[in-house]
JSON list of C-alpha atoms in Angstrom, two decimals:
[
{"chain": "W", "resi": 1, "resn": "MET", "atom": "CA", "xyz": [-17.47, 7.73, 1.35]},
{"chain": "W", "resi": 2, "resn": "ARG", "atom": "CA", "xyz": [-13.99, 7.41, 2.78]},
{"chain": "W", "resi": 3, "resn": "SER", "atom": "CA", "xyz": [-10.63, 6.65, 1.06]},
{"chain": "W", "resi": 4, "resn": "GLN", "atom": "CA", "xyz": [-9.19, 3.60, 2.89]},
{"chain": "W", "resi": 5, "resn": "PRO", "atom": "CA", "xyz": [-5.24, 3.22, 2.39]},
{"chain": "W", "resi": 6, "resn": "GLU", "atom": "CA", "xyz": [-5.70, -0.65, 1.96]},
{"chain": "W", "resi": 7, "resn": "SER", "atom": "CA", "xyz": [-8.12, -0.37, -1.00]},
{"chain": "W", "resi": 8, "resn": "THR", "atom": "CA", "xyz": [-6.82, 2.89, -2.47]},
{"chain": "W", "resi": 9, "resn": "LEU", "atom": "CA", "xyz": [-4.47, 3.58, -5.37]},
{"chain": "W", "resi": 10, "resn": "LEU", "atom": "CA", "xyz": [-2.64, 6.84, -5.82]},
{"chain": "W", "resi": 11, "resn": "ALA", "atom": "CA", "xyz": [-2.43, 7.92, -9.46]},
{"chain": "W", "resi": 12, "resn": "VAL", "atom": "CA", "xyz": [0.00, 10.70, -10.02]},
{"chain": "W", "resi": 13, "resn": "ILE", "atom": "CA", "xyz": [-0.67, 11.91, -13.73]},
{"chain": "W", "resi": 14, "resn": "ASP", "atom": "CA", "xyz": [1.67, 13.65, -16.13]},
{"chain": "W", "resi": 15, "resn": "ILE", "atom": "CA", "xyz": [3.77, 16.09, -13.81]},
{"chain": "W", "resi": 16, "resn": "GLN", "atom": "CA", "xyz": [6.29, 16.46, -16.51]},
{"chain": "W", "resi": 17, "resn": "GLU", "atom": "CA", "xyz": [8.86, 19.16, -17.28]},
{"chain": "W", "resi": 18, "resn": "ARG", "atom": "CA", "xyz": [7.30, 20.87, -20.29]},
{"chain": "W", "resi": 19, "resn": "LEU", "atom": "CA", "xyz": [4.02, 20.60, -18.80]},
{"chain": "W", "resi": 20, "resn": "ALA", "atom": "CA", "xyz": [4.83, 21.91, -15.36]},
{"chain": "W", "resi": 21, "resn": "ARG", "atom": "CA", "xyz": [6.57, 25.13, -16.93]},
{"chain": "W", "resi": 22, "resn": "VAL", "atom": "CA", "xyz": [3.41, 26.37, -18.33]},
{"chain": "W", "resi": 23, "resn": "VAL", "atom": "CA", "xyz": [1.10, 25.62, -15.56]},
{"chain": "W", "resi": 24, "resn": "PRO", "atom": "CA", "xyz": [0.66, 28.44, -13.15]},
{"chain": "W", "resi": 25, "resn": "GLY", "atom": "CA", "xyz": [0.82, 27.65, -9.56]},
{"chain": "W", "resi": 26, "resn": "CYS", "atom": "CA", "xyz": [2.54, 24.24, -10.35]},
{"chain": "W", "resi": 27, "resn": "ASP", "atom": "CA", "xyz": [5.05, 24.45, -7.59]},
{"chain": "W", "resi": 28, "resn": "ALA", "atom": "CA", "xyz": [1.99, 24.24, -4.92]},
{"chain": "W", "resi": 29, "resn": "VAL", "atom": "CA", "xyz": [0.71, 21.25, -6.96]},
{"chain": "W", "resi": 30, "resn": "VAL", "atom": "CA", "xyz": [4.06, 19.41, -7.00]},
{"chain": "W", "resi": 31, "resn": "GLU", "atom": "CA", "xyz": [4.47, 20.09, -3.41]},
{"chain": "W", "resi": 32, "resn": "ARG", "atom": "CA", "xyz": [1.14, 18.60, -2.63]},
{"chain": "W", "resi": 33, "resn": "THR", "atom": "CA", "xyz": [1.49, 15.75, -4.86]},
{"chain": "W", "resi": 34, "resn": "VAL", "atom": "CA", "xyz": [4.90, 14.75, -3.37]},
{"chain": "W", "resi": 35, "resn": "ARG", "atom": "CA", "xyz": [3.31, 15.00, 0.18]},
{"chain": "W", "resi": 36, "resn": "LEU", "atom": "CA", "xyz": [0.61, 12.58, -0.97]},
{"chain": "W", "resi": 37, "resn": "ALA", "atom": "CA", "xyz": [2.87, 10.31, -2.45]},
{"chain": "W", "resi": 38, "resn": "ARG", "atom": "CA", "xyz": [5.32, 10.08, 0.68]},
{"chain": "W", "resi": 39, "resn": "ALA", "atom": "CA", "xyz": [2.32, 9.39, 2.85]},
{"chain": "W", "resi": 40, "resn": "ALA", "atom": "CA", "xyz": [0.99, 6.94, 0.56]},
{"chain": "W", "resi": 41, "resn": "GLU", "atom": "CA", "xyz": [4.28, 5.07, 0.73]},
{"chain": "W", "resi": 42, "resn": "LEU", "atom": "CA", "xyz": [4.20, 5.38, 4.40]},
{"chain": "W", "resi": 43, "resn": "LEU", "atom": "CA", "xyz": [0.91, 4.07, 4.81]},
{"chain": "W", "resi": 44, "resn": "GLY", "atom": "CA", "xyz": [1.05, 1.11, 2.25]},
{"chain": "W", "resi": 45, "resn": "VAL", "atom": "CA", "xyz": [-1.17, 2.94, -0.54]},
{"chain": "W", "resi": 46, "resn": "ARG", "atom": "CA", "xyz": [-0.46, 1.49, -3.85]},
{"chain": "W", "resi": 47, "resn": "ARG", "atom": "CA", "xyz": [1.05, 4.20, -6.19]},
{"chain": "W", "resi": 48, "resn": "VAL", "atom": "CA", "xyz": [1.19, 4.60, -10.18]},
{"chain": "W", "resi": 49, "resn": "LEU", "atom": "CA", "xyz": [2.99, 7.38, -12.12]},
{"chain": "W", "resi": 50, "resn": "THR", "atom": "CA", "xyz": [2.09, 8.26, -15.70]},
{"chain": "W", "resi": 51, "resn": "GLU", "atom": "CA", "xyz": [4.02, 10.32, -18.23]},
{"chain": "W", "resi": 52, "resn": "GLN", "atom": "CA", "xyz": [1.98, 11.65, -21.32]},
{"chain": "W", "resi": 53, "resn": "TYR", "atom": "CA", "xyz": [4.16, 11.18, -24.63]},
{"chain": "W", "resi": 54, "resn": "PRO", "atom": "CA", "xyz": [7.48, 11.86, -22.69]},
{"chain": "W", "resi": 55, "resn": "GLN", "atom": "CA", "xyz": [9.51, 12.08, -25.99]},
{"chain": "W", "resi": 56, "resn": "GLY", "atom": "CA", "xyz": [7.74, 15.52, -26.26]},
{"chain": "W", "resi": 57, "resn": "LEU", "atom": "CA", "xyz": [6.64, 16.69, -22.93]},
{"chain": "W", "resi": 58, "resn": "GLY", "atom": "CA", "xyz": [9.81, 15.40, -21.06]},
{"chain": "W", "resi": 59, "resn": "PRO", "atom": "CA", "xyz": [10.21, 13.02, -18.03]},
{"chain": "W", "resi": 60, "resn": "SER", "atom": "CA", "xyz": [8.40, 13.44, -14.50]},
{"chain": "W", "resi": 61, "resn": "LEU", "atom": "CA", "xyz": [9.76, 16.22, -12.60]},
{"chain": "W", "resi": 62, "resn": "PRO", "atom": "CA", "xyz": [12.51, 14.62, -10.42]},
{"chain": "W", "resi": 63, "resn": "SER", "atom": "CA", "xyz": [10.96, 15.54, -6.93]},
{"chain": "W", "resi": 64, "resn": "VAL", "atom": "CA", "xyz": [7.89, 13.49, -8.09]},
{"chain": "W", "resi": 65, "resn": "ALA", "atom": "CA", "xyz": [9.84, 10.77, -9.53]},
{"chain": "W", "resi": 66, "resn": "ALA", "atom": "CA", "xyz": [11.85, 10.42, -6.58]},
{"chain": "W", "resi": 67, "resn": "CYS", "atom": "CA", "xyz": [8.72, 9.30, -4.46]},
{"chain": "W", "resi": 68, "resn": "MET", "atom": "CA", "xyz": [6.96, 7.03, -6.87]},
{"chain": "W", "resi": 69, "resn": "PRO", "atom": "CA", "xyz": [7.41, 3.87, -8.78]},
{"chain": "W", "resi": 70, "resn": "PRO", "atom": "CA", "xyz": [8.75, 4.17, -12.37]},
{"chain": "W", "resi": 71, "resn": "ALA", "atom": "CA", "xyz": [6.62, 5.91, -14.74]},
{"chain": "W", "resi": 72, "resn": "GLU", "atom": "CA", "xyz": [4.18, 4.14, -17.12]},
{"chain": "W", "resi": 73, "resn": "GLU", "atom": "CA", "xyz": [4.16, 5.83, -20.65]},
{"chain": "W", "resi": 74, "resn": "LYS", "atom": "CA", "xyz": [0.87, 6.70, -22.19]},
{"chain": "W", "resi": 75, "resn": "ARG", "atom": "CA", "xyz": [-0.47, 8.30, -25.44]},
{"chain": "W", "resi": 76, "resn": "ALA", "atom": "CA", "xyz": [-4.16, 8.27, -24.49]},
{"chain": "W", "resi": 77, "resn": "PHE", "atom": "CA", "xyz": [-5.35, 10.99, -22.24]},
{"chain": "W", "resi": 78, "resn": "SER", "atom": "CA", "xyz": [-7.09, 8.71, -20.02]},
{"chain": "W", "resi": 79, "resn": "ALA", "atom": "CA", "xyz": [-4.62, 6.71, -17.81]},
{"chain": "W", "resi": 80, "resn": "ALA", "atom": "CA", "xyz": [-7.48, 4.22, -17.38]},
{"chain": "W", "resi": 81, "resn": "GLY", "atom": "CA", "xyz": [-8.19, 4.04, -20.79]},
{"chain": "W", "resi": 82, "resn": "CYS", "atom": "CA", "xyz": [-4.54, 2.90, -21.88]},
{"chain": "W", "resi": 83, "resn": "GLY", "atom": "CA", "xyz": [-4.01, 0.25, -19.24]},
{"chain": "W", "resi": 84, "resn": "CYS", "atom": "CA", "xyz": [-1.61, 2.33, -16.83]},
{"chain": "W", "resi": 85, "resn": "LEU", "atom": "CA", "xyz": [-4.68, 1.96, -14.46]},
{"chain": "W", "resi": 86, "resn": "ALA", "atom": "CA", "xyz": [-5.75, -1.47, -15.21]},
{"chain": "W", "resi": 87, "resn": "ILE", "atom": "CA", "xyz": [-7.55, -2.34, -12.15]},
{"chain": "W", "resi": 88, "resn": "GLU", "atom": "CA", "xyz": [-8.42, -6.02, -12.23]},
{"chain": "W", "resi": 89, "resn": "PRO", "atom": "CA", "xyz": [-11.30, -7.76, -10.44]},
{"chain": "W", "resi": 90, "resn": "GLY", "atom": "CA", "xyz": [-10.12, -8.95, -7.04]},
{"chain": "W", "resi": 91, "resn": "SER", "atom": "CA", "xyz": [-7.09, -6.51, -6.95]},
{"chain": "W", "resi": 92, "resn": "GLY", "atom": "CA", "xyz": [-8.73, -4.90, -3.67]},
{"chain": "W", "resi": 93, "resn": "VAL", "atom": "CA", "xyz": [-8.61, -1.50, -5.35]},
{"chain": "W", "resi": 94, "resn": "ALA", "atom": "CA", "xyz": [-12.12, 0.24, -4.58]},
{"chain": "W", "resi": 95, "resn": "SER", "atom": "CA", "xyz": [-11.05, 3.88, -5.00]},
{"chain": "W", "resi": 96, "resn": "VAL", "atom": "CA", "xyz": [-8.34, 5.78, -6.85]},
{"chain": "W", "resi": 97, "resn": "VAL", "atom": "CA", "xyz": [-6.84, 9.41, -5.68]},
{"chain": "W", "resi": 98, "resn": "LEU", "atom": "CA", "xyz": [-5.95, 11.38, -8.63]},
{"chain": "W", "resi": 99, "resn": "ALA", "atom": "CA", "xyz": [-3.22, 14.12, -8.65]},
{"chain": "W", "resi": 100, "resn": "GLY", "atom": "CA", "xyz": [-1.39, 15.84, -11.40]},
{"chain": "W", "resi": 101, "resn": "LEU", "atom": "CA", "xyz": [-1.79, 17.69, -14.76]},
{"chain": "W", "resi": 102, "resn": "GLU", "atom": "CA", "xyz": [-3.91, 18.88, -16.45]},
{"chain": "W", "resi": 103, "resn": "THR", "atom": "CA", "xyz": [-7.32, 18.89, -14.59]},
{"chain": "W", "resi": 104, "resn": "HIS", "atom": "CA", "xyz": [-9.49, 19.38, -17.71]},
{"chain": "W", "resi": 105, "resn": "ILE", "atom": "CA", "xyz": [-7.69, 16.75, -20.02]},
{"chain": "W", "resi": 106, "resn": "CYS", "atom": "CA", "xyz": [-5.75, 13.75, -18.64]},
{"chain": "W", "resi": 107, "resn": "ILE", "atom": "CA", "xyz": [-7.44, 14.07, -14.89]},
{"chain": "W", "resi": 108, "resn": "LEU", "atom": "CA", "xyz": [-11.00, 14.58, -16.25]},
{"chain": "W", "resi": 109, "resn": "GLN", "atom": "CA", "xyz": [-10.73, 11.77, -18.77]},
{"chain": "W", "resi": 110, "resn": "THR", "atom": "CA", "xyz": [-9.02, 9.36, -16.18]},
{"chain": "W", "resi": 111, "resn": "ALA", "atom": "CA", "xyz": [-11.67, 9.85, -13.82]},
{"chain": "W", "resi": 112, "resn": "LEU", "atom": "CA", "xyz": [-14.50, 9.53, -15.88]},
{"chain": "W", "resi": 113, "resn": "ASP", "atom": "CA", "xyz": [-13.21, 6.12, -17.23]},
{"chain": "W", "resi": 114, "resn": "LEU", "atom": "CA", "xyz": [-12.70, 5.05, -13.63]},
{"chain": "W", "resi": 115, "resn": "LEU", "atom": "CA", "xyz": [-16.16, 6.24, -12.70]},
{"chain": "W", "resi": 116, "resn": "ALA", "atom": "CA", "xyz": [-17.85, 4.29, -15.41]},
{"chain": "W", "resi": 117, "resn": "ARG", "atom": "CA", "xyz": [-16.13, 1.16, -14.06]},
{"chain": "W", "resi": 118, "resn": "GLY", "atom": "CA", "xyz": [-17.59, 1.49, -10.81]},
{"chain": "W", "resi": 119, "resn": "ILE", "atom": "CA", "xyz": [-14.40, 2.91, -9.13]},
{"chain": "W", "resi": 120, "resn": "VAL", "atom": "CA", "xyz": [-14.68, 5.35, -6.33]},
{"chain": "W", "resi": 121, "resn": "VAL", "atom": "CA", "xyz": [-12.57, 8.59, -7.59]},
{"chain": "W", "resi": 122, "resn": "PHE", "atom": "CA", "xyz": [-11.07, 11.15, -5.33]},
{"chain": "W", "resi": 123, "resn": "VAL", "atom": "CA", "xyz": [-9.61, 14.19, -6.90]},
{"chain": "W", "resi": 124, "resn": "ALA", "atom": "CA", "xyz": [-7.18, 16.20, -4.66]},
{"chain": "W", "resi": 125, "resn": "ALA", "atom": "CA", "xyz": [-8.11, 19.66, -5.92]},
{"chain": "W", "resi": 126, "resn": "ASP", "atom": "CA", "xyz": [-4.94, 21.29, -4.62]},
{"chain": "W", "resi": 127, "resn": "ALA", "atom": "CA", "xyz": [-2.87, 18.61, -6.25]},
{"chain": "W", "resi": 128, "resn": "VAL", "atom": "CA", "xyz": [-4.31, 19.16, -9.72]},
{"chain": "W", "resi": 129, "resn": "ALA", "atom": "CA", "xyz": [-4.10, 21.90, -12.17]},
{"chain": "W", "resi": 130, "resn": "SER", "atom": "CA", "xyz": [-4.46, 23.39, -15.74]},
{"chain": "W", "resi": 131, "resn": "ARG", "atom": "CA", "xyz": [-2.73, 25.95, -17.93]},
{"chain": "W", "resi": 132, "resn": "CYS", "atom": "CA", "xyz": [-6.13, 27.98, -17.74]},
{"chain": "W", "resi": 133, "resn": "ALA", "atom": "CA", "xyz": [-7.93, 28.58, -14.52]},
{"chain": "W", "resi": 134, "resn": "MET", "atom": "CA", "xyz": [-11.25, 28.31, -16.19]},
{"chain": "W", "resi": 135, "resn": "ASP", "atom": "CA", "xyz": [-10.42, 25.03, -17.52]},
{"chain": "W", "resi": 136, "resn": "HIS", "atom": "CA", "xyz": [-9.40, 23.91, -13.95]},
{"chain": "W", "resi": 137, "resn": "GLU", "atom": "CA", "xyz": [-12.56, 25.05, -12.48]},
{"chain": "W", "resi": 138, "resn": "ILE", "atom": "CA", "xyz": [-15.03, 23.86, -14.85]},
{"chain": "W", "resi": 139, "resn": "ALA", "atom": "CA", "xyz": [-13.24, 20.37, -14.82]},
{"chain": "W", "resi": 140, "resn": "LEU", "atom": "CA", "xyz": [-13.57, 20.22, -11.10]},
{"chain": "W", "resi": 141, "resn": "ARG", "atom": "CA", "xyz": [-17.19, 21.15, -11.24]},
{"chain": "W", "resi": 142, "resn": "ARG", "atom": "CA", "xyz": [-17.66, 18.54, -14.09]},
{"chain": "W", "resi": 143, "resn": "LEU", "atom": "CA", "xyz": [-15.85, 15.86, -11.96]},
{"chain": "W", "resi": 144, "resn": "GLU", "atom": "CA", "xyz": [-17.98, 16.51, -8.93]},
{"chain": "W", "resi": 145, "resn": "SER", "atom": "CA", "xyz": [-21.04, 16.36, -10.93]},
{"chain": "W", "resi": 146, "resn": "SER", "atom": "CA", "xyz": [-20.14, 13.08, -12.59]},
{"chain": "W", "resi": 147, "resn": "GLY", "atom": "CA", "xyz": [-19.76, 11.40, -9.11]},
{"chain": "W", "resi": 148, "resn": "ALA", "atom": "CA", "xyz": [-16.10, 12.05, -8.15]},
{"chain": "W", "resi": 149, "resn": "VAL", "atom": "CA", "xyz": [-15.21, 13.20, -4.78]},
{"chain": "W", "resi": 150, "resn": "VAL", "atom": "CA", "xyz": [-13.43, 16.49, -4.66]},
{"chain": "W", "resi": 151, "resn": "THR", "atom": "CA", "xyz": [-11.27, 16.90, -1.70]},
{"chain": "W", "resi": 152, "resn": "THR", "atom": "CA", "xyz": [-7.87, 18.22, -0.64]},
{"chain": "W", "resi": 153, "resn": "SER", "atom": "CA", "xyz": [-4.53, 16.40, -0.27]},
{"chain": "W", "resi": 154, "resn": "GLU", "atom": "CA", "xyz": [-4.25, 17.26, 3.65]},
{"chain": "W", "resi": 155, "resn": "SER", "atom": "CA", "xyz": [-7.97, 15.96, 3.97]},
{"chain": "W", "resi": 156, "resn": "LEU", "atom": "CA", "xyz": [-6.87, 12.75, 2.45]},
{"chain": "W", "resi": 157, "resn": "LEU", "atom": "CA", "xyz": [-3.74, 12.36, 4.53]},
{"chain": "W", "resi": 158, "resn": "PHE", "atom": "CA", "xyz": [-6.00, 12.68, 7.70]},
{"chain": "W", "resi": 159, "resn": "GLU", "atom": "CA", "xyz": [-8.51, 10.31, 6.23]},
{"chain": "W", "resi": 160, "resn": "TRP", "atom": "CA", "xyz": [-5.84, 7.47, 5.73]},
{"chain": "W", "resi": 161, "resn": "CYS", "atom": "CA", "xyz": [-4.71, 7.89, 9.27]},
{"chain": "W", "resi": 162, "resn": "ARG", "atom": "CA", "xyz": [-8.29, 8.00, 10.80]},
{"chain": "W", "resi": 163, "resn": "GLY", "atom": "CA", "xyz": [-6.90, 9.22, 14.08]},
{"chain": "W", "resi": 164, "resn": "ALA", "atom": "CA", "xyz": [-3.84, 10.36, 15.99]},
{"chain": "W", "resi": 165, "resn": "ASP", "atom": "CA", "xyz": [-3.48, 6.93, 17.42]},
{"chain": "W", "resi": 166, "resn": "HIS", "atom": "CA", "xyz": [-2.44, 5.78, 13.88]},
{"chain": "W", "resi": 167, "resn": "GLU", "atom": "CA", "xyz": [1.21, 4.34, 14.30]},
{"chain": "W", "resi": 168, "resn": "ARG", "atom": "CA", "xyz": [2.29, 6.35, 11.31]},
{"chain": "W", "resi": 169, "resn": "PHE", "atom": "CA", "xyz": [0.52, 9.57, 12.14]},
{"chain": "W", "resi": 170, "resn": "ARG", "atom": "CA", "xyz": [3.36, 11.50, 13.44]},
{"chain": "W", "resi": 171, "resn": "GLU", "atom": "CA", "xyz": [5.24, 10.82, 10.42]},
{"chain": "W", "resi": 172, "resn": "VAL", "atom": "CA", "xyz": [2.38, 11.93, 8.30]},
{"chain": "W", "resi": 173, "resn": "ARG", "atom": "CA", "xyz": [1.71, 14.91, 10.27]},
{"chain": "W", "resi": 174, "resn": "GLY", "atom": "CA", "xyz": [5.39, 15.85, 9.66]},
{"chain": "W", "resi": 175, "resn": "LEU", "atom": "CA", "xyz": [4.80, 15.81, 5.99]},
{"chain": "W", "resi": 176, "resn": "ILE", "atom": "CA", "xyz": [2.20, 18.47, 6.42]},
{"chain": "W", "resi": 177, "resn": "THR", "atom": "CA", "xyz": [3.99, 20.70, 9.09]},
{"chain": "W", "resi": 178, "resn": "GLY", "atom": "CA", "xyz": [7.53, 20.16, 7.77]},
{"chain": "W", "resi": 179, "resn": "GLY", "atom": "CA", "xyz": [8.72, 18.87, 10.91]}
]
């Protein structure tokens, strides 16, 4: 099972100011999410950004918002349950890559709703986090046992390119190496 750029949607969930402040290791999550978002843009992967109750949690972090389409506001924990990820039959979307906050709440509930609809879900484990390490770890185990593919952001980038002969490979590799 592979993520294909032409049939994948990258969903960046709730990387907002007030949440980011209280999630340990959030800087690394943001870095990897931005890398995914930039590669998705280069490779034509569709993208969605959500914000959970921005009046209370603040807007998306500027570095994330800068490389994503405008955010869609949500109040439900599941981005799939509130219409932010309304994937219509015939849309060509067969899989969704999830990144963002928090693994055990919005990532988990979004993934479970997508899986129930027959959508393949990839969770970039290094681009998701929770305030509590145990919540994060248990959520990743639950996601995997529910049928989600738990992987890493770098793995997804190379999977999207398929090989070093891809026309955008050098640019994508530059996102990883910083060059």
